[in-house]
PDB file of C-alpha atoms in Angstrom:
ATOM      1  CA  UNK A   1      14.470  40.410 -68.565  1.00  0.00           C
ATOM      2  CA  UNK A   2      17.825  40.307 -67.411  1.00  0.00           C
ATOM      3  CA  UNK A   3      17.864  36.618 -68.142  1.00  0.00           C
ATOM      4  CA  UNK A   4      16.972  37.235 -71.402  1.00  0.00           C
ATOM      5  CA  UNK A   5      19.603  39.849 -72.571  1.00  0.00           C
ATOM      6  CA  UNK A   6      22.178  38.223 -71.361  1.00  0.00           C
ATOM      7  CA  UNK A   7      20.490  34.672 -73.294  1.00  0.00           C
ATOM      8  CA  UNK A   8      20.428  37.241 -76.218  1.00  0.00           C
ATOM      9  CA  UNK A   9      24.239  37.986 -76.016  1.00  0.00           C
ATOM     10  CA  UNK A  10      24.872  34.907 -75.641  1.00  0.00           C
ATOM     11  CA  UNK A  11      23.629  33.765 -79.239  1.00  0.00           C
ATOM     12  CA  UNK A  12      25.013  36.935 -80.268  1.00  0.00           C
ATOM     13  CA  UNK A  13      28.831  35.635 -79.730  1.00  0.00           C
ATOM     14  CA  UNK A  14      27.728  32.711 -80.774  1.00  0.00           C
ATOM     15  CA  UNK A  15      26.538  34.204 -83.618  1.00  0.00           C
ATOM     16  CA  UNK A  16      29.869  35.629 -84.341  1.00  0.00           C
ATOM     17  CA  UNK A  17      31.864  33.215 -83.730  1.00  0.00           C
ATOM     18  CA  UNK A  18      30.223  31.518 -86.292  1.00  0.00           C
ATOM     19  CA  UNK A  19      31.831  34.185 -89.040  1.00  0.00           C
ATOM     20  CA  UNK A  20      35.419  33.812 -87.662  1.00  0.00           C
ATOM     21  CA  UNK A  21      35.614  29.980 -87.464  1.00  0.00           C
ATOM     22  CA  UNK A  22      34.408  29.723 -90.925  1.00  0.00           C
ATOM     23  CA  UNK A  23      37.694  31.864 -92.160  1.00  0.00           C
ATOM     24  CA  UNK A  24      39.483  29.860 -90.338  1.00  0.00           C
ATOM     25  CA  UNK A  25      38.185  26.476 -91.812  1.00  0.00           C
ATOM     26  CA  UNK A  26      37.581  27.440 -95.331  1.00  0.00           C
ATOM     27  CA  UNK A  27      40.396  25.655 -96.627  1.00  0.00           C
ATOM     28  CA  UNK A  28      40.673  22.775 -94.425  1.00  0.00           C
ATOM     29  CA  UNK A  29      38.764  19.497 -95.993  1.00  0.00           C
ATOM     30  CA  UNK A  30      35.382  18.503 -95.485  1.00  0.00           C
ATOM     31  CA  UNK A  31      35.068  15.886 -92.142  1.00  0.00           C
ATOM     32  CA  UNK A  32      34.978  11.925 -93.454  1.00  0.00           C
ATOM     33  CA  UNK A  33      31.418  11.544 -90.881  1.00  0.00           C
ATOM     34  CA  UNK A  34      28.698  13.083 -91.289  1.00  0.00           C
ATOM     35  CA  UNK A  35      26.677  15.349 -88.992  1.00  0.00           C
ATOM     36  CA  UNK A  36      23.974  13.571 -87.779  1.00  0.00           C
ATOM     37  CA  UNK A  37      22.950  15.910 -84.692  1.00  0.00           C
ATOM     38  CA  UNK A  38      21.702  20.127 -84.678  1.00  0.00           C
ATOM     39  CA  UNK A  39      21.432  22.279 -81.430  1.00  0.00           C
ATOM     40  CA  UNK A  40      19.875  25.661 -81.654  1.00  0.00           C
ATOM     41  CA  UNK A  41      19.700  28.658 -78.630  1.00  0.00           C
ATOM     42  CA  UNK A  42      16.834  30.724 -79.970  1.00  0.00           C
ATOM     43  CA  UNK A  43      15.783  34.538 -79.292  1.00  0.00           C
ATOM     44  CA  UNK A  44      12.287  35.801 -80.732  1.00  0.00           C
ATOM     45  CA  UNK A  45       8.950  37.452 -80.555  1.00  0.00           C
ATOM     46  CA  UNK A  46       6.022  36.367 -79.678  1.00  0.00           C
ATOM     47  CA  UNK A  47       2.378  38.303 -80.777  1.00  0.00           C
ATOM     48  CA  UNK A  48      -1.664  37.407 -79.959  1.00  0.00           C
ATOM     49  CA  UNK A  49      -2.634  34.803 -77.778  1.00  0.00           C
ATOM     50  CA  UNK A  50      -6.359  36.111 -77.496  1.00  0.00           C
ATOM     51  CA  UNK A  51      -8.624  33.090 -75.967  1.00  0.00           C
ATOM     52  CA  UNK A  52     -11.790  33.041 -76.082  1.00  0.00           C
ATOM     53  CA  UNK A  53     -13.862  33.914 -72.320  1.00  0.00           C
ATOM     54  CA  UNK A  54     -16.541  31.259 -71.679  1.00  0.00           C
ATOM     55  CA  UNK A  55     -19.708  31.823 -70.926  1.00  0.00           C
ATOM     56  CA  UNK A  56     -19.677  34.923 -73.169  1.00  0.00           C
ATOM     57  CA  UNK A  57     -20.898  38.180 -71.784  1.00  0.00           C
ATOM     58  CA  UNK A  58     -24.166  39.636 -74.495  1.00  0.00           C
ATOM     59  CA  UNK A  59     -23.867  42.790 -75.135  1.00  0.00           C
ATOM     60  CA  UNK A  60     -19.844  42.813 -74.081  1.00  0.00           C
ATOM     61  CA  UNK A  61     -16.734  41.930 -76.405  1.00  0.00           C
ATOM     62  CA  UNK A  62     -14.751  41.148 -73.649  1.00  0.00           C
ATOM     63  CA  UNK A  63     -11.399  39.036 -74.191  1.00  0.00           C
ATOM     64  CA  UNK A  64      -8.292  38.477 -72.605  1.00  0.00           C
ATOM     65  CA  UNK A  65      -5.216  40.174 -74.267  1.00  0.00           C
ATOM     66  CA  UNK A  66      -1.502  38.448 -73.944  1.00  0.00           C
ATOM     67  CA  UNK A  67       0.839  41.426 -74.278  1.00  0.00           C
ATOM     68  CA  UNK A  68       3.435  40.024 -77.234  1.00  0.00           C
ATOM     69  CA  UNK A  69       7.180  40.207 -75.360  1.00  0.00           C
ATOM     70  CA  UNK A  70      10.325  38.815 -76.252  1.00  0.00           C
ATOM     71  CA  UNK A  71      10.416  35.289 -75.691  1.00  0.00           C
ATOM     72  CA  UNK A  72      13.646  32.132 -76.375  1.00  0.00           C
ATOM     73  CA  UNK A  73      14.006  28.508 -75.389  1.00  0.00           C
ATOM     74  CA  UNK A  74      15.578  25.638 -77.077  1.00  0.00           C
ATOM     75  CA  UNK A  75      16.065  23.148 -79.904  1.00  0.00           C
ATOM     76  CA  UNK A  76      17.912  19.791 -80.565  1.00  0.00           C
ATOM     77  CA  UNK A  77      17.152  16.977 -82.849  1.00  0.00           C
ATOM     78  CA  UNK A  78      18.425  14.536 -84.822  1.00  0.00           C
ATOM     79  CA  UNK A  79      18.467  14.140 -88.904  1.00  0.00           C
ATOM     80  CA  UNK A  80      17.330  11.592 -90.605  1.00  0.00           C
ATOM     81  CA  UNK A  81      19.533  12.588 -93.450  1.00  0.00           C
ATOM     82  CA  UNK A  82      20.674  15.980 -94.762  1.00  0.00           C
ATOM     83  CA  UNK A  83      17.251  17.342 -96.004  1.00  0.00           C
ATOM     84  CA  UNK A  84      15.347  15.519 -93.122  1.00  0.00           C
ATOM     85  CA  UNK A  85      15.462  16.759 -88.945  1.00  0.00           C
ATOM     86  CA  UNK A  86      13.182  15.833 -86.041  1.00  0.00           C
ATOM     87  CA  UNK A  87      13.483  18.182 -82.954  1.00  0.00           C
ATOM     88  CA  UNK A  88      12.589  18.237 -79.966  1.00  0.00           C
ATOM     89  CA  UNK A  89      11.780  22.429 -78.768  1.00  0.00           C
ATOM     90  CA  UNK A  90      11.465  24.121 -75.426  1.00  0.00           C
ATOM     91  CA  UNK A  91      10.587  27.814 -75.560  1.00  0.00           C
ATOM     92  CA  UNK A  92       9.138  30.142 -73.270  1.00  0.00           C
ATOM     93  CA  UNK A  93       7.390  33.913 -73.152  1.00  0.00           C
ATOM     94  CA  UNK A  94       7.101  36.201 -69.790  1.00  0.00           C
ATOM     95  CA  UNK A  95       4.295  38.450 -70.090  1.00  0.00           C
ATOM     96  CA  UNK A  96       1.508  39.708 -69.137  1.00  0.00           C
ATOM     97  CA  UNK A  97      -2.429  39.768 -69.495  1.00  0.00           C
ATOM     98  CA  UNK A  98      -5.171  42.365 -69.167  1.00  0.00           C
ATOM     99  CA  UNK A  99      -8.600  42.277 -69.755  1.00  0.00           C
ATOM    100  CA  UNK A 100     -10.251  44.597 -72.647  1.00  0.00           C
ATOM    101  CA  UNK A 101     -14.278  45.220 -72.831  1.00  0.00           C
ATOM    102  CA  UNK A 102     -15.422  44.036 -69.958  1.00  0.00           C
ATOM    103  CA  UNK A 103     -17.146  45.709 -66.221  1.00  0.00           C
ATOM    104  CA  UNK A 104     -14.620  44.890 -64.433  1.00  0.00           C
ATOM    105  CA  UNK A 105     -12.023  47.347 -63.558  1.00  0.00           C
ATOM    106  CA  UNK A 106      -8.444  46.863 -65.218  1.00  0.00           C
ATOM    107  CA  UNK A 107      -6.104  43.943 -64.588  1.00  0.00           C
ATOM    108  CA  UNK A 108      -2.719  43.136 -65.539  1.00  0.00           C
ATOM    109  CA  UNK A 109      -0.976  40.300 -63.922  1.00  0.00           C
ATOM    110  CA  UNK A 110       1.744  38.288 -64.945  1.00  0.00           C
ATOM    111  CA  UNK A 111       1.769  35.007 -66.890  1.00  0.00           C
ATOM    112  CA  UNK A 112       4.442  32.339 -68.612  1.00  0.00           C
ATOM    113  CA  UNK A 113       4.311  29.769 -71.377  1.00  0.00           C
ATOM    114  CA  UNK A 114       6.184  27.030 -71.741  1.00  0.00           C
ATOM    115  CA  UNK A 115       5.900  25.541 -75.089  1.00  0.00           C
ATOM    116  CA  UNK A 116       7.349  21.844 -75.119  1.00  0.00           C
ATOM    117  CA  UNK A 117       6.728  20.678 -79.413  1.00  0.00           C
ATOM    118  CA  UNK A 118       8.263  17.510 -81.857  1.00  0.00           C
ATOM    119  CA  UNK A 119       9.339  19.974 -84.899  1.00  0.00           C
ATOM    120  CA  UNK A 120       9.517  17.910 -88.045  1.00  0.00           C
ATOM    121  CA  UNK A 121      11.509  19.822 -90.829  1.00  0.00           C
ATOM    122  CA  UNK A 122      12.176  19.702 -94.438  1.00  0.00           C
ATOM    123  CA  UNK A 123      14.979  21.837 -95.982  1.00  0.00           C
ATOM    124  CA  UNK A 124      15.691  22.384 -99.138  1.00  0.00           C
ATOM    125  CA  UNK A 125      18.886  22.425-100.854  1.00  0.00           C
ATOM    126  CA  UNK A 126      19.796  23.966-104.072  1.00  0.00           C
ATOM    127  CA  UNK A 127      21.922  22.598-106.153  1.00  0.00           C
ATOM    128  CA  UNK A 128      24.058  25.710-106.906  1.00  0.00           C
ATOM    129  CA  UNK A 129      24.046  27.258-103.344  1.00  0.00           C
ATOM    130  CA  UNK A 130      24.140  24.288-100.658  1.00  0.00           C
ATOM    131  CA  UNK A 131      25.008  26.479 -97.598  1.00  0.00           C
ATOM    132  CA  UNK A 132      21.423  28.268 -97.964  1.00  0.00           C
ATOM    133  CA  UNK A 133      18.520  25.846 -96.756  1.00  0.00           C
ATOM    134  CA  UNK A 134      14.984  26.783 -97.168  1.00  0.00           C
ATOM    135  CA  UNK A 135      13.001  24.836 -95.228  1.00  0.00           C
ATOM    136  CA  UNK A 136       9.643  24.140 -93.895  1.00  0.00           C
ATOM    137  CA  UNK A 137       7.990  22.361 -90.200  1.00  0.00           C
ATOM    138  CA  UNK A 138       5.256  21.007 -88.958  1.00  0.00           C
ATOM    139  CA  UNK A 139       5.015  21.044 -84.832  1.00  0.00           C
ATOM    140  CA  UNK A 140       2.628  19.229 -82.598  1.00  0.00           C
ATOM    141  CA  UNK A 141       3.164  19.511 -78.764  1.00  0.00           C
ATOM    142  CA  UNK A 142       1.915  20.712 -75.549  1.00  0.00           C
ATOM    143  CA  UNK A 143       1.757  24.207 -73.897  1.00  0.00           C
ATOM    144  CA  UNK A 144       1.608  25.206 -70.343  1.00  0.00           C
ATOM    145  CA  UNK A 145       0.381  28.653 -68.863  1.00  0.00           C
ATOM    146  CA  UNK A 146       1.323  30.143 -65.503  1.00  0.00           C
ATOM    147  CA  UNK A 147       1.700  32.312 -63.344  1.00  0.00           C
ATOM    148  CA  UNK A 148       2.136  33.691 -59.605  1.00  0.00           C
ATOM    149  CA  UNK A 149      -0.893  35.009 -58.905  1.00  0.00           C
ATOM    150  CA  UNK A 150      -3.478  32.556 -60.575  1.00  0.00           C
ATOM    151  CA  UNK A 151      -3.920  28.368 -61.076  1.00  0.00           C
ATOM    152  CA  UNK A 152      -2.373  27.380 -64.302  1.00  0.00           C
ATOM    153  CA  UNK A 153      -3.221  24.893 -66.704  1.00  0.00           C
ATOM    154  CA  UNK A 154      -1.234  23.048 -70.169  1.00  0.00           C
ATOM    155  CA  UNK A 155      -3.912  22.401 -72.825  1.00  0.00           C
ATOM    156  CA  UNK A 156      -2.948  20.751 -77.086  1.00  0.00           C
ATOM    157  CA  UNK A 157      -1.152  23.077 -79.070  1.00  0.00           C
ATOM    158  CA  UNK A 158       0.518  22.848 -82.391  1.00  0.00           C
ATOM    159  CA  UNK A 159       2.422  25.119 -85.329  1.00  0.00           C
ATOM    160  CA  UNK A 160       3.078  25.205 -88.585  1.00  0.00           C
ATOM    161  CA  UNK A 161       6.542  27.671 -89.756  1.00  0.00           C
ATOM    162  CA  UNK A 162       8.497  28.139 -92.807  1.00  0.00           C
ATOM    163  CA  UNK A 163      12.019  29.925 -92.900  1.00  0.00           C
ATOM    164  CA  UNK A 164      15.877  29.199 -93.516  1.00  0.00           C
ATOM    165  CA  UNK A 165      18.835  28.261 -92.323  1.00  0.00           C
ATOM    166  CA  UNK A 166      22.647  29.738 -94.015  1.00  0.00           C
ATOM    167  CA  UNK A 167      25.669  27.549 -93.022  1.00  0.00           C
ATOM    168  CA  UNK A 168      29.459  29.216 -92.967  1.00  0.00           C
ATOM    169  CA  UNK A 169      30.730  26.115 -93.053  1.00  0.00           C
ATOM    170  CA  UNK A 170      29.305  22.034 -92.434  1.00  0.00           C
ATOM    171  CA  UNK A 171      29.405  22.427 -88.282  1.00  0.00           C
ATOM    172  CA  UNK A 172      28.226  26.424 -87.769  1.00  0.00           C
ATOM    173  CA  UNK A 173      25.249  28.167 -89.409  1.00  0.00           C
ATOM    174  CA  UNK A 174      22.255  30.755 -88.214  1.00  0.00           C
ATOM    175  CA  UNK A 175      18.628  30.099 -88.646  1.00  0.00           C
ATOM    176  CA  UNK A 176      16.007  31.969 -89.084  1.00  0.00           C
ATOM    177  CA  UNK A 177      12.422  31.291 -88.387  1.00  0.00           C
ATOM    178  CA  UNK A 178       8.284  31.873 -88.761  1.00  0.00           C
ATOM    179  CA  UNK A 179       5.907  29.811 -87.043  1.00  0.00           C
ATOM    180  CA  UNK A 180       2.060  30.703 -86.736  1.00  0.00           C
ATOM    181  CA  UNK A 181       0.853  28.254 -83.429  1.00  0.00           C
ATOM    182  CA  UNK A 182      -2.460  27.914 -81.779  1.00  0.00           C
ATOM    183  CA  UNK A 183      -3.453  26.450 -78.600  1.00  0.00           C
ATOM    184  CA  UNK A 184      -6.367  24.603 -78.156  1.00  0.00           C
ATOM    185  CA  UNK A 185      -8.240  26.412 -75.397  1.00  0.00           C
ATOM    186  CA  UNK A 186     -10.165  23.106 -74.773  1.00  0.00           C
ATOM    187  CA  UNK A 187     -12.043  21.583 -72.992  1.00  0.00           C
ATOM    188  CA  UNK A 188     -12.783  24.630 -70.456  1.00  0.00           C
ATOM    189  CA  UNK A 189     -10.495  25.597 -67.540  1.00  0.00           C
ATOM    190  CA  UNK A 190     -11.116  27.900 -65.002  1.00  0.00           C
ATOM    191  CA  UNK A 191      -7.709  30.036 -65.599  1.00  0.00           C
ATOM    192  CA  UNK A 192      -7.397  32.790 -64.233  1.00  0.00           C
ATOM    193  CA  UNK A 193      -8.665  35.237 -60.405  1.00  0.00           C
ATOM    194  CA  UNK A 194      -8.457  38.547 -60.843  1.00  0.00           C
ATOM    195  CA  UNK A 195      -9.827  39.976 -57.844  1.00  0.00           C
ATOM    196  CA  UNK A 196     -12.377  39.574 -55.699  1.00  0.00           C
ATOM    197  CA  UNK A 197     -15.266  37.573 -57.191  1.00  0.00           C
ATOM    198  CA  UNK A 198     -13.907  37.666 -60.820  1.00  0.00           C
ATOM    199  CA  UNK A 199     -12.666  34.612 -62.240  1.00  0.00           C
ATOM    200  CA  UNK A 200     -11.749  33.801 -66.077  1.00  0.00           C
ATOM    201  CA  UNK A 201     -12.654  31.023 -67.398  1.00  0.00           C
ATOM    202  CA  UNK A 202     -10.965  29.580 -71.415  1.00  0.00           C
ATOM    203  CA  UNK A 203     -12.203  27.790 -73.633  1.00  0.00           C
ATOM    204  CA  UNK A 204     -14.254  27.244 -77.010  1.00  0.00           C
ATOM    205  CA  UNK A 205     -11.227  27.249 -79.912  1.00  0.00           C
ATOM    206  CA  UNK A 206      -8.501  27.938 -81.210  1.00  0.00           C
ATOM    207  CA  UNK A 207      -5.888  30.540 -80.005  1.00  0.00           C
ATOM    208  CA  UNK A 208      -3.494  32.037 -82.069  1.00  0.00           C
ATOM    209  CA  UNK A 209       0.277  33.197 -81.979  1.00  0.00           C
ATOM    210  CA  UNK A 210       2.399  33.997 -84.024  1.00  0.00           C
ATOM    211  CA  UNK A 211       6.432  33.998 -83.482  1.00  0.00           C
ATOM    212  CA  UNK A 212       9.582  34.853 -84.956  1.00  0.00           C
ATOM    213  CA  UNK A 213      13.134  33.482 -83.695  1.00  0.00           C
ATOM    214  CA  UNK A 214      16.320  33.846 -84.747  1.00  0.00           C
ATOM    215  CA  UNK A 215      19.634  31.338 -83.368  1.00  0.00           C
ATOM    216  CA  UNK A 216      23.512  29.929 -84.293  1.00  0.00           C
ATOM    217  CA  UNK A 217      22.416  26.516 -85.953  1.00  0.00           C
ATOM    218  CA  UNK A 218      25.814  24.036 -84.400  1.00  0.00           C
ATOM    219  CA  UNK A 219      26.005  20.851 -85.926  1.00  0.00           C
ATOM    220  CA  UNK A 220      27.020  17.416 -84.374  1.00  0.00           C
ATOM    221  CA  UNK A 221      28.959  14.898 -84.935  1.00  0.00           C
ATOM    222  CA  UNK A 222      28.214  11.519 -82.821  1.00  0.00           C
ATOM    223  CA  UNK A 223      31.011   9.694 -80.691  1.00  0.00           C
ATOM    224  CA  UNK A 224      30.862   6.725 -82.645  1.00  0.00           C
ATOM    225  CA  UNK A 225      32.680   6.495 -86.182  1.00  0.00           C
ATOM    226  CA  UNK A 226      29.749   6.199 -88.970  1.00  0.00           C
ATOM    227  CA  UNK A 227      31.006   4.976 -92.266  1.00  0.00           C
ATOM    228  CA  UNK A 228      29.714   7.666 -95.058  1.00  0.00           C
ATOM    229  CA  UNK A 229      27.109   6.714 -98.064  1.00  0.00           C
ATOM    230  CA  UNK A 230      27.531   8.887-101.076  1.00  0.00           C
ATOM    231  CA  UNK A 231      24.395   9.959-100.340  1.00  0.00           C
ATOM    232  CA  UNK A 232      25.039  10.892 -96.433  1.00  0.00           C
ATOM    233  CA  UNK A 233      25.825  14.415 -96.643  1.00  0.00           C
ATOM    234  CA  UNK A 234      26.018  17.345 -99.006  1.00  0.00           C
ATOM    235  CA  UNK A 235      29.659  18.582 -99.322  1.00  0.00           C
ATOM    236  CA  UNK A 236      29.619  22.325 -99.350  1.00  0.00           C
ATOM    237  CA  UNK A 237      32.296  24.316-101.839  1.00  0.00           C
ATOM    238  CA  UNK A 238      35.477  26.130-100.728  1.00  0.00           C
ATOM    239  CA  UNK A 239      34.983  29.404 -99.591  1.00  0.00           C
ATOM    240  CA  UNK A 240      36.967  31.869-101.114  1.00  0.00           C
TER     241      UNK A 240
END
């Protein structure tokens, strides 16, 4: 939790510097080179992840419940053009799970979810407000679930999301996103050992997560000089 607090403070400071930098650069001409790379540190909050328990117990609605908890991560991407972006994103949630509706004694153990996704994003650039960019995202990858007291496993996962990027200038901005992130818990896996004679097996269907994330966006220029075509960048209007 202390690491997450430090990470949140860092993102807050970067967001403040974003606004200060925009004020200092408002009178400078736009750079001559296109900005090809995006880097985004992220903090967020995740809910969900209630996978099915296999085999089902007749007359019981037992289910494994992961607590809602903060998350954090990083995204780094390449812009194919001003509207389309491909990113690699890593996100982690340090949480706990418990078993509800079962005959066994109540359990509560730690679990760590690491998500590794490729994100494919399309931005919409309004003609009158090019610094405000709504976007949609589709992602695909894998999620690794591990912990201190039980085994670990990795399963296929994907996501659908939408959000908005607001840029203070060409280099600095802010990102807000909401996403649906299912995990496919198949094939069945003996995932958790919850005490003497208690083994939890997961599998059979999607286990959904919901997440909201925020963070500063840093747009970077390649080291080599790249000629700028007439359609390679969007000019930001001078700010008062």
